[in-house]
Amino acid sequence: MNIFIIVSTSPWGSTLGLTALRFAEQVVSGGDAVNGIFFHEDGVYHAQAGSTNEAGVADLTSAWHHLAVSQDFPLLVCQASARRRFPGDSQVLADLNGFSEAGLAQFLEHCAAADRVVKF
Amino acid sequence: MNIFIIVSTSPWGSTLGLTALRFAEQVVSGGDAVNGIFFHEDGVYHAQAGSTNEAGVADLTSAWHHLAVSQDFPLLVCQASARRRFPGDSQVLADLNGFSEAGLAQFLEHCAAADRVVKF
Amino acid sequence: MVEKAATDLGLVIHTAPFAQRSARTQLDIALAAGVLEMSMEVFFIGPAIYQLVDGKEPHLAGLAGGMRGWKTLPQLSHIRCYAECDWVQRIDSSRLMLPIEAVSGPVMREKMGRCNRVLGF
Amino acid sequence: MVEKAATDLGLVIHTAPFAQRSARTQLDIALAAGVLEMSMEVFFIGPAIYQLVDGKEPHLAGLAGGMRGWKTLPQLSHIRCYAECDWVQRIDSSRLMLPIEAVSGPVMREKMGRCNRVLGF
Amino acid sequence: MVAEDPNACLHLVMSPLRSVLSRCLVLTRSGDQVVFLGDGVLLLVDPRFDSVALTGCQISILASDARARGIPLEQFPGEVAAVTEAALVGLVKRCPHSLSWL
Amino acid sequence: MVAEDPNACLHLVMSPLRSVLSRCLVLTRSGDQVVFLGDGVLLLVDPRFDSVALTGCQISILASDARARGIPLEQFPGEVAAVTEAALVGLVKRCPHSLSWL
């Protein structure tokens, strides 16, 4: 099965970001595929490395990047959400960490191409 | 009366930031004083100019700065909240827009010095 | 009798209209789906129905406008809207930007289950 | 009879323990107040009482630790903790890091009203 | 100039969720001031909102937030006062303590 | 390998607030899967949580989130299944639709 994952919460606002990452890892290790991750609303902060520089708390940005590269799926950052939150050129910021900006048409195409859509 | 104001919400997460600003303006125009604003949790994004570059939505950062300078009260950014959210040197970022980092002891001193504390 | 094709997209809207301040998240997704000519059923849960109330003055709270985009959706694709009876009853229907069917939870659940894809926001 | 001095700080905690993930906001304020030797009354509303439950394994959800700082507060200043009866009843008292007085809402409201300064988080 | 009310607490209800209001009610008593603002204004149009729990409290709604969200102020009974940001300053001055419920 | 259940919806409850669960219940029916995770695990220890509304649904709790928050898994009756992230993948595959309630 192809699973599309939406992440809507910031790395510090809840534990759901880590749960989404673990979920994606389990999808892959169980023999299914992730066809992309869409970072929406406060989820766009996952594209900003070093966001959670707190002792004992994992930096999810590089973990997402690592998984996406090894499994060849895209990390899509919602363009509208990012532009509302990041001053200046959010595309540059996203690029740096292996994420890319996406519009809602692209989002809906990934939803349609997946067998399941799940949101964290 | 001396009123201390806490802002805990981001400029895009709710309308409470604008309400806090209007409240502070009304305190001043009614002849009372604001002894400081404490930007806490997601409120620290108020220190980041250009956060809300959306048509029809005011950029609160410069409005806060303008009011604080004219009334001579400090814009305090919670150090722990800022370090969790801003990669790199959050002090530099805050300084740029007339905000300064503050710890919780400073926060409690401002609370104690005020006649009223109100949180948005 | 020809069997009716399933609706492409079921959109479940369950947060307050301005929960992320711009309030456009849900509308923008509906518009994007409309442009792609996807048929839609939109389910408004609780206060989400206030998305469709016309005559808002968002500038009064520093909010962006543009909510009237809901009105243009029927020109883009097939759309049906549902909301909970008790919420709809309290709103003057002349103020709603799209026709709403006031239904019960079980009816919404049934219709939702028959959509090809369901998204909740 | 000497009149008891009013408590310096009433701290009302009404959000879930990890609502801002680090869960330290409320504890950090309590610790800062303790260091300033402010006397405190802490009012736990609803699930906030889980702040004081020992034996958490925050690393399992990628959360930072440090919640045991609550235990050190009585060494810094005078502190009393209150929580709602129905929430306290469901927790094994041996798991709580500080003594809790299980009281009703009106009793909490009364005690809160007599604090010199009240802060809610 | 409003007189200070030494026993009153000002409750600022900013969430549209009834269970956040339930938490507020734990610390609310007769004579307190309750203001609905931000997304909290939607609570006043919630069909399951029960004002009985607030008996004895003065209930207000921030007019700008209500109108921004399409909530007509005329629909409220006399017990709900529509207030401006300036009036909110008056309420803060009147009550020694305030609590925000979000 | 779990069989697909074409009529089931998976509900992910991520909020500790009962009124968010109320919204979820509007679209929940017998045969659905309901998983409590994130801060939503606290709902299962809420004294006013009423599992009757979920009759006919399989209820699960994400074990790591419960233990992280100090909620002992032993305290739940047999009707609540403690699940891992891997089991959550299984539930997603089993149900054609999922809704997240935050």
XYZ file of C-alpha atoms in Angstrom:
686
model
C 0.000 0.000 0.000
C 0.915 3.618 -0.629
C 0.421 5.891 2.366
C 0.441 9.708 2.321
C 1.137 11.437 5.631
C 0.128 14.959 6.701
C 1.969 16.635 9.595
C 0.131 19.690 11.010
C 1.791 20.216 14.383
C 5.067 21.908 15.285
C 7.987 19.904 16.688
C 7.513 21.549 20.126
C 3.726 21.940 20.188
C 3.009 18.238 20.578
C 4.471 14.772 20.337
C 2.598 14.039 17.116
C 5.546 14.948 14.879
C 7.643 12.187 16.384
C 4.687 9.809 16.165
C 4.340 10.664 12.457
C 8.029 9.917 11.923
C 7.808 6.582 13.734
C 4.649 5.776 11.811
C 6.423 6.440 8.504
C 9.348 4.256 9.583
C 6.944 1.437 10.467
C 5.151 1.760 7.125
C 8.458 1.265 5.361
C 9.751 -1.526 7.568
C 6.455 -3.383 7.140
C 6.926 -3.474 3.383
C 4.505 -0.708 2.446
C 5.413 2.642 0.901
C 5.147 6.292 1.862
C 4.366 8.399 -1.231
C 5.169 11.670 0.510
C 4.833 13.802 3.629
C 2.913 17.072 3.550
C 3.891 19.571 6.251
C 0.915 21.809 6.818
C 0.148 24.729 9.173
C 2.524 24.596 12.188
C 3.954 21.384 10.716
C 6.108 23.518 8.403
C 8.503 24.097 11.311
C 9.751 20.541 10.753
C 11.635 21.997 7.762
C 13.574 24.346 10.037
C 16.639 22.533 11.379
C 17.632 23.200 14.962
C 14.104 24.088 16.002
C 14.200 21.951 19.095
C 17.601 22.442 20.668
C 16.503 21.038 23.977
C 18.331 18.349 25.896
C 16.854 14.916 25.374
C 14.636 15.989 22.495
C 15.425 14.688 19.017
C 15.843 17.062 16.071
C 13.290 15.669 13.655
C 14.418 17.649 10.578
C 17.392 15.448 9.820
C 15.472 12.283 10.657
C 12.807 13.204 8.092
C 15.473 13.987 5.537
C 17.267 10.711 6.128
C 14.114 8.624 5.755
C 12.916 10.521 2.680
C 16.246 10.135 0.872
C 16.569 6.435 1.683
C 12.979 5.720 0.569
C 12.845 8.240 -2.256
C 9.676 10.115 -1.295
C 9.217 13.908 -1.228
C 8.992 16.143 1.852
C 6.402 18.721 0.793
C 6.051 21.989 2.700
C 2.708 23.752 2.277
C 3.545 26.955 0.468
C 0.805 29.083 2.029
C 1.569 27.867 5.562
C 5.302 28.500 5.118
C 4.882 31.984 3.678
C 2.694 32.954 6.616
C 5.335 31.787 9.095
C 8.791 32.297 7.621
C 9.899 35.838 6.897
C 11.800 36.222 3.644
C 12.265 33.447 1.143
C 10.805 30.267 2.591
C 11.785 28.275 -0.510
C 15.468 28.832 0.296
C 14.947 27.672 3.862
C 13.093 24.557 2.809
C 15.614 23.654 0.108
C 18.458 23.682 2.585
C 17.034 20.778 4.517
C 15.790 18.645 1.623
C 12.197 19.857 1.780
C 10.364 21.457 -1.135
C 7.428 23.825 -1.281
C 4.165 22.494 -2.675
C 0.785 23.980 -3.483
C -2.591 22.472 -2.710
C -3.072 21.000 -6.200
C 0.094 18.968 -5.649
C -1.207 18.015 -2.209
C -4.493 16.740 -3.654
C -2.666 14.786 -6.359
C -0.622 12.979 -3.710
C -3.807 12.266 -1.755
C -5.442 10.793 -4.846
C -2.391 8.682 -5.686
C -2.241 7.142 -2.205
C -4.242 4.215 -0.869
C -4.450 5.846 2.541
C -4.065 9.379 3.906
C -3.328 9.908 7.578
C -2.839 13.164 9.462
C -0.805 13.845 12.609
C -2.653 51.653 37.475
C 0.264 49.644 36.138
C -0.722 46.751 33.880
C 1.541 43.887 32.768
C 0.490 42.014 29.640
C 1.385 38.454 28.622
C 1.056 37.403 24.972
C 1.105 33.609 24.452
C -0.301 33.184 20.965
C 1.361 33.548 17.575
C 0.366 36.348 15.204
C -1.274 33.817 12.837
C -2.623 31.294 15.341
C -5.343 33.558 16.695
C -6.608 37.115 16.837
C -5.515 37.519 20.449
C -2.221 39.216 19.536
C -4.059 42.091 17.904
C -6.475 42.223 20.842
C -3.496 42.465 23.213
C -2.076 45.357 21.178
C -5.403 47.208 21.143
C -5.787 46.545 24.857
C -2.338 48.051 25.540
C -3.206 51.093 23.429
C -6.432 51.561 25.386
C -4.604 51.240 28.712
C -2.321 54.072 27.661
C -4.996 56.289 26.147
C -7.113 55.884 29.297
C -4.311 57.355 31.405
C -2.996 54.107 32.900
C 0.414 52.569 32.283
C 1.758 49.364 30.765
C 4.852 48.229 32.671
C 5.862 45.697 30.030
C 4.766 42.975 27.629
C 5.967 39.406 28.064
C 5.923 37.301 24.903
C 5.628 33.690 25.980
C 5.354 30.350 24.139
C 4.112 30.951 20.565
C 3.843 34.647 21.450
C 7.589 34.970 20.789
C 6.828 35.070 17.059
C 5.645 38.646 17.580
C 9.352 39.539 17.759
C 9.895 38.235 14.238
C 9.120 40.996 11.748
C 7.355 40.024 8.538
C 5.759 36.965 10.100
C 2.349 37.716 8.666
C 2.883 38.869 5.113
C -0.709 38.286 4.152
C -2.905 40.820 2.406
C -5.127 42.718 4.813
C -3.350 41.462 7.918
C -1.341 43.932 9.970
C 2.297 43.265 10.888
C 2.168 43.550 14.659
C 5.943 43.626 15.267
C 6.395 47.263 14.286
C 3.177 48.286 16.047
C 4.462 46.781 19.306
C 7.796 48.489 18.838
C 6.186 51.858 18.151
C 3.956 51.703 21.245
C 6.769 50.473 23.507
C 9.139 53.231 22.443
C 6.542 55.985 22.795
C 5.475 54.758 26.249
C 8.898 53.607 27.413
C 8.037 50.055 28.468
C 10.014 46.888 27.630
C 9.055 44.154 25.146
C 10.276 41.009 26.889
C 10.699 37.771 24.951
C 10.685 34.604 27.061
C 14.172 33.209 26.683
C 13.218 29.539 27.001
C 10.306 29.859 24.542
C 12.496 31.694 22.016
C 15.382 29.235 22.216
C 13.007 26.365 21.579
C 11.615 28.053 18.459
C 14.335 30.112 16.826
C 17.372 28.306 15.455
C 20.642 30.098 16.092
C 20.987 33.198 18.205
C 17.519 34.319 19.254
C 18.934 37.322 21.125
C 20.171 38.810 17.869
C 16.784 38.334 16.268
C 14.952 39.914 19.169
C 17.338 42.878 19.393
C 16.737 43.774 15.779
C 13.103 44.587 16.387
C 13.415 46.305 19.761
C 12.558 43.243 21.839
C 14.820 41.823 24.544
C 15.146 38.354 26.015
C 14.029 37.860 29.590
C 14.114 35.005 32.060
C 11.344 33.948 34.383
C 12.741 35.805 37.399
C 12.441 39.034 35.432
C 8.940 37.975 34.406
C 7.899 37.452 38.028
C 9.406 40.797 39.062
C 7.291 42.558 36.452
C 4.214 40.672 37.652
C 4.892 41.740 41.224
C 5.471 45.373 40.238
C 2.164 45.592 38.342
C -1.294 46.243 39.764
C -2.817 43.897 37.221
C -1.570 41.046 35.029
C -3.557 39.985 31.997
C -2.796 37.264 29.473
C -3.800 37.002 25.799
C -30.894 2.531 -13.432
C -27.411 3.937 -13.705
C -25.472 3.776 -10.458
C -24.358 7.192 -9.294
C -20.595 7.600 -9.230
C -19.062 8.019 -5.769
C -18.061 11.531 -4.741
C -14.353 12.165 -5.247
C -13.688 14.043 -2.025
C -15.305 14.186 1.397
C -14.119 17.215 3.316
C -14.720 17.150 7.072
C -14.393 20.616 8.628
C -14.408 20.529 12.401
C -12.413 23.514 13.609
C -13.651 27.038 14.278
C -13.559 29.269 11.176
C -10.515 31.321 12.146
C -8.652 28.715 14.193
C -5.516 29.342 12.169
C -6.448 32.984 11.774
C -6.592 33.139 7.994
C -9.485 30.633 8.030
C -8.578 29.897 4.455
C -7.077 26.433 4.939
C -10.331 24.589 4.353
C -11.610 26.943 1.680
C -8.304 26.816 -0.181
C -8.407 23.013 -0.260
C -12.007 23.075 -1.476
C -11.074 25.585 -4.188
C -8.059 23.528 -5.267
C -10.273 20.450 -5.484
C -12.834 22.442 -7.447
C -10.226 23.569 -9.955
C -9.250 19.904 -10.408
C -12.987 19.271 -11.066
C -13.277 16.877 -8.163
C -16.814 16.406 -6.901
C -17.135 17.199 -3.220
C -19.246 16.639 -0.144
C -18.405 18.984 2.714
C -19.324 18.054 6.288
C -19.392 20.926 8.786
C -19.081 19.807 12.403
C -20.023 22.182 15.233
C -19.007 25.856 14.858
C -17.307 25.130 11.515
C -20.616 26.021 9.857
C -19.754 29.671 10.562
C -17.336 29.332 7.626
C -20.395 29.713 5.392
C -21.992 32.659 7.183
C -21.923 35.771 5.050
C -21.595 39.303 6.407
C -18.460 38.682 8.434
C -16.292 41.749 9.112
C -12.918 40.018 9.492
C -10.956 43.285 9.313
C -12.387 44.195 12.728
C -10.195 41.512 14.274
C -7.281 41.948 11.876
C -8.316 38.893 9.902
C -7.901 38.449 6.162
C -11.017 38.337 4.030
C -11.731 36.132 1.056
C -14.220 33.802 2.694
C -16.715 34.597 -0.053
C -14.749 32.183 -2.233
C -17.162 29.534 -0.927
C -19.801 31.087 -3.193
C -17.792 30.325 -6.317
C -17.390 26.600 -5.666
C -20.563 25.430 -7.461
C -19.214 27.044 -10.646
C -16.102 24.859 -10.436
C -17.479 21.433 -9.626
C -20.297 19.492 -8.039
C -20.539 20.306 -4.318
C -22.968 19.394 -1.525
C -22.757 20.722 2.027
C -24.037 19.178 5.241
C -24.143 20.408 8.809
C -25.596 19.335 12.134
C -29.286 20.186 12.601
C -28.933 22.001 15.919
C -26.214 24.330 14.598
C -28.055 25.095 11.352
C -31.313 25.883 13.164
C -29.704 28.800 14.949
C -28.487 30.522 11.798
C -30.686 32.628 9.525
C -30.523 30.599 6.290
C -30.456 33.764 4.154
C -27.000 34.404 5.632
C -25.468 31.138 4.350
C -23.300 31.371 1.241
C -24.146 27.861 -0.002
C -27.206 25.636 0.374
C -26.842 23.458 3.461
C -28.544 20.169 4.213
C -29.198 19.892 7.942
C -28.705 16.240 8.828
C -27.867 13.996 11.768
C -24.429 12.618 12.573
C -25.268 9.075 11.374
C -26.462 10.428 8.019
C -23.232 12.408 7.605
C -21.186 9.361 8.579
C -22.981 7.273 5.992
C -22.446 9.780 3.187
C -18.837 10.313 4.199
C -18.135 6.584 4.076
C -19.121 6.522 0.419
C -16.610 9.191 -0.675
C -13.525 7.965 -2.491
C -11.213 10.050 -0.299
C -11.883 11.755 3.019
C -9.845 14.632 4.439
C -10.454 16.318 7.787
C -9.328 19.800 8.839
C -4.054 35.418 67.194
C -1.675 36.531 64.485
C -3.281 36.854 61.063
C -1.659 34.636 58.494
C 0.027 36.563 55.699
C -1.528 36.136 52.270
C 0.199 33.776 49.853
C 2.418 35.609 47.367
C 1.500 33.632 44.281
C -1.497 31.573 43.176
C -0.595 29.417 40.197
C -3.521 27.998 38.221
C -2.477 25.117 35.971
C -5.202 24.055 33.593
C -3.512 22.613 30.518
C -2.427 19.030 29.921
C 1.118 18.300 31.178
C 2.854 18.244 27.801
C 0.614 20.699 25.944
C 3.683 22.658 24.868
C 5.721 19.474 24.696
C 8.421 20.374 27.182
C 5.779 20.557 29.948
C 8.225 22.709 31.800
C 6.466 26.069 31.460
C 4.505 25.740 34.671
C 7.256 23.996 36.607
C 9.813 26.574 35.519
C 7.606 29.406 36.754
C 7.059 27.618 40.050
C 10.822 27.057 40.407
C 11.600 30.702 39.587
C 9.048 31.800 42.198
C 10.579 29.363 44.683
C 14.043 30.775 44.115
C 12.625 34.253 44.819
C 11.228 32.733 48.040
C 7.654 33.523 47.083
C 5.072 31.447 48.921
C 2.797 29.578 46.534
C -0.534 27.857 46.211
C -0.858 25.736 43.087
C -4.290 24.856 41.705
C -4.393 21.913 39.300
C -7.491 21.869 37.094
C -8.474 18.695 35.225
C -5.660 16.623 33.674
C -3.044 19.147 34.838
C -2.680 17.013 37.975
C -0.707 14.554 35.830
C 2.151 17.081 36.108
C 2.732 15.674 39.583
C 2.547 11.985 38.703
C 5.904 10.292 39.118
C 7.136 7.421 36.978
C 6.595 9.120 33.643
C 8.759 7.875 30.773
C 8.829 11.043 28.644
C 11.655 9.782 26.422
C 9.194 7.239 24.973
C 7.412 10.098 23.209
C 10.530 12.166 22.564
C 9.744 14.458 25.467
C 12.290 16.143 27.719
C 12.482 15.030 31.321
C 13.010 17.164 34.373
C 9.490 16.970 35.775
C 10.907 15.724 39.058
C 11.816 19.338 39.785
C 8.387 19.545 41.448
C 9.837 17.487 44.304
C 12.411 20.164 45.110
C 9.923 23.022 45.513
C 9.242 22.579 49.257
C 12.974 23.087 49.876
C 12.804 26.498 48.202
C 9.675 28.046 49.651
C 6.292 27.416 51.195
C 4.033 25.556 48.729
C 0.560 24.003 48.930
C -1.093 22.071 46.092
C -4.778 21.550 45.372
C -6.622 19.505 42.795
C -10.173 18.486 42.002
C -11.490 15.561 44.044
C -12.637 13.408 41.123
C -9.248 13.623 39.385
C -7.242 12.928 42.544
C -9.367 9.904 43.440
C -8.278 8.101 40.291
C -4.552 8.446 40.955
C -2.605 6.229 43.347
C -1.437 8.817 45.905
C 1.943 7.107 46.290
C 2.667 8.194 42.717
C 2.268 11.926 43.418
C 5.474 13.934 43.835
C 3.957 16.464 46.273
C 1.171 16.244 48.834
C -2.153 17.210 47.240
C -5.263 18.474 48.931
C -8.324 17.198 47.079
C -10.888 19.990 47.235
C -13.940 21.309 45.416
C -13.948 24.132 42.878
C -15.488 26.669 45.264
C -12.822 25.934 47.891
C -10.075 26.448 45.297
C -11.728 29.655 44.108
C -11.847 30.953 47.670
C -8.180 30.193 48.360
C -7.141 31.613 44.991
C -8.960 34.867 45.689
C -6.789 35.426 48.753
C -3.457 35.191 46.900
C -1.642 38.460 46.243
C -1.057 37.588 42.595
C -2.683 34.927 40.423
C -1.191 33.528 37.212
C -2.807 30.906 35.003
C -1.064 28.620 32.492
C -14.347 55.431 36.709
C -15.407 51.962 37.809
C -15.043 50.982 41.455
C -12.720 48.111 42.283
C -14.400 44.861 43.266
C -11.913 43.141 45.608
C -13.603 39.738 45.382
C -14.168 39.486 41.655
C -12.091 37.495 39.206
C -12.113 38.276 35.498
C -12.311 35.174 33.286
C -11.251 35.605 29.672
C -12.691 32.704 27.650
C -10.789 32.392 24.375
C -11.622 28.877 23.236
C -14.715 27.723 21.320
C -14.586 24.388 23.166
C -17.122 23.710 25.887
C -14.659 21.658 27.913
C -12.333 24.633 28.229
C -15.291 26.560 29.629
C -15.884 23.650 32.046
C -12.399 24.161 33.407
C -13.105 27.863 33.784
C -16.296 27.073 35.697
C -14.308 25.186 38.346
C -12.861 28.541 39.455
C -15.859 30.769 38.734
C -18.236 32.051 41.378
C -21.102 34.467 41.612
C -19.886 38.039 41.166
C -17.126 37.129 38.707
C -16.825 38.713 35.286
C -16.762 36.388 32.242
C -15.718 37.786 28.861
C -15.862 35.787 25.618
C -13.281 36.886 23.063
C -11.229 35.497 20.187
C -12.652 32.174 18.974
C -14.360 31.958 22.373
C -17.176 34.119 20.982
C -18.407 31.021 19.137
C -19.311 29.409 22.466
C -22.202 31.842 22.791
C -23.789 30.422 19.623
C -23.107 26.784 20.560
C -26.522 25.071 20.870
C -25.243 23.185 23.894
C -23.885 26.253 25.678
C -25.675 26.565 29.008
C -25.627 30.006 30.574
C -27.162 28.650 33.789
C -23.676 27.627 34.907
C -22.759 31.318 34.810
C -25.660 32.534 36.920
C -24.561 35.454 39.074
C -21.719 36.387 36.731
C -21.718 39.347 34.376
C -21.248 37.944 30.837
C -19.639 40.061 28.104
C -18.569 39.489 24.516
C -15.875 41.426 22.673
C -17.865 43.116 19.908
C -15.068 43.268 17.319
C -14.347 39.533 17.623
C -18.033 38.623 17.321
C -18.633 40.777 14.251
C -15.410 39.554 12.614
C -16.752 35.991 12.841
C -20.221 36.768 11.524
C -21.983 36.576 14.883
C -24.707 39.246 15.070
C -24.714 40.983 18.432
C -28.489 41.504 18.326
C -29.123 37.802 18.808
C -27.969 37.771 22.409
C -30.331 38.282 25.304
C -29.864 41.304 27.549
C -27.707 39.324 29.937
C -24.776 39.411 27.480
C -23.068 42.800 27.178
C -21.180 43.658 23.981
C -17.954 45.412 24.979
C -15.094 47.265 23.307
C -11.386 46.854 24.013
C -11.598 50.046 26.130
C -14.327 48.476 28.270
C -12.099 45.412 28.664
C -9.459 47.650 30.259
C -12.158 48.812 32.692
C -12.950 45.199 33.631
C -9.274 44.412 34.203
C -8.976 47.417 36.502
C -12.107 46.416 38.354
C -11.008 42.826 39.133
C -7.818 42.158 41.142
C -7.224 38.841 39.350
C -7.748 37.605 35.831
C -7.517 34.148 34.306
C -7.333 33.319 30.610
C -8.893 30.105 29.342
C -7.553 28.921 25.992
C -1.899 -9.436 7.499
C -5.129 -7.777 8.632
C -8.157 -7.901 6.340
C -9.493 -4.625 5.010
C -12.767 -3.434 6.534
C -14.439 -1.386 3.779
C -16.944 0.263 6.116
C -14.682 1.243 9.010
C -13.284 4.686 9.686
C -10.235 5.161 11.853
C -10.563 8.039 14.333
C -7.336 9.409 15.788
C -8.168 11.358 18.954
C -5.274 13.660 19.825
C -6.858 16.175 22.176
C -7.425 15.815 25.937
C -10.617 17.866 25.643
C -13.959 16.100 25.869
C -15.594 18.494 23.441
C -13.150 17.501 20.715
C -14.205 13.906 21.337
C -17.841 15.043 21.057
C -17.111 16.299 17.564
C -15.492 12.967 16.733
C -18.583 11.140 17.987
C -20.770 12.938 15.430
C -19.010 10.921 12.702
C -18.387 7.698 14.623
C -20.469 4.568 14.221
C -20.376 0.993 15.387
C -17.496 -0.874 13.774
C -15.188 2.149 13.670
C -11.704 2.158 15.193
C -10.894 4.841 17.790
C -7.271 5.394 18.827
C -6.214 7.776 21.599
C -2.734 9.212 21.099
C -0.691 12.297 21.917
C -2.340 14.335 24.682
C -5.542 12.507 23.766
C -4.432 9.631 26.011
C -5.426 11.806 28.985
C -9.093 11.507 27.955
C -9.056 7.887 29.059
C -8.279 8.958 32.649
C -10.790 11.828 32.626
C -13.376 11.044 35.342
C -16.112 12.321 33.046
C -15.034 10.271 30.020
C -17.920 8.024 29.062
C -16.990 4.968 27.006
C -20.665 4.168 26.421
C -20.658 6.636 23.536
C -18.060 4.418 21.865
C -20.012 1.175 22.201
C -19.395 -1.007 19.171
C -16.047 0.620 18.413
C -12.650 -0.914 19.042
C -10.788 1.461 21.396
C -6.978 1.606 21.404
C -4.342 3.720 23.132
C -0.839 4.378 21.842
C 1.308 2.751 24.530
C 4.336 5.034 24.178
C 2.231 8.178 24.584
C 0.440 6.806 27.636
C 3.624 5.730 29.397
C 5.354 9.021 28.549
C 2.579 10.864 30.393
C 2.569 8.632 33.453
C -0.607 6.761 32.600
C -0.270 3.102 33.604
C -1.626 0.781 30.939
C -2.757 -1.786 33.521
C -5.504 0.506 34.735
C -7.596 0.147 31.624
C -10.301 -2.473 31.279
C -9.949 -5.141 28.626
C -11.916 -3.096 26.145
C -8.962 -0.721 25.630
C -6.083 -2.211 23.610
C -2.585 -0.803 24.088
C -0.976 -0.540 20.649
C 2.430 0.233 19.162
C 3.182 2.512 16.224
C 3.479 -0.650 14.072
C -0.052 -1.689 15.076
C -1.225 1.798 14.146
C 0.020 1.164 10.605
C -2.090 -1.986 10.606
C -5.186 -0.008 11.616
C -4.589 2.571 8.884
C -4.331 -0.199 6.303
C -7.488 -1.833 7.614
C -9.683 1.296 7.399
C -10.213 3.063 4.051
C -10.669 6.445 5.759
C -9.106 8.119 8.761
C -9.956 11.328 10.593
C -7.760 13.153 13.098
C -9.364 15.041 15.960
C -7.158 17.709 17.516
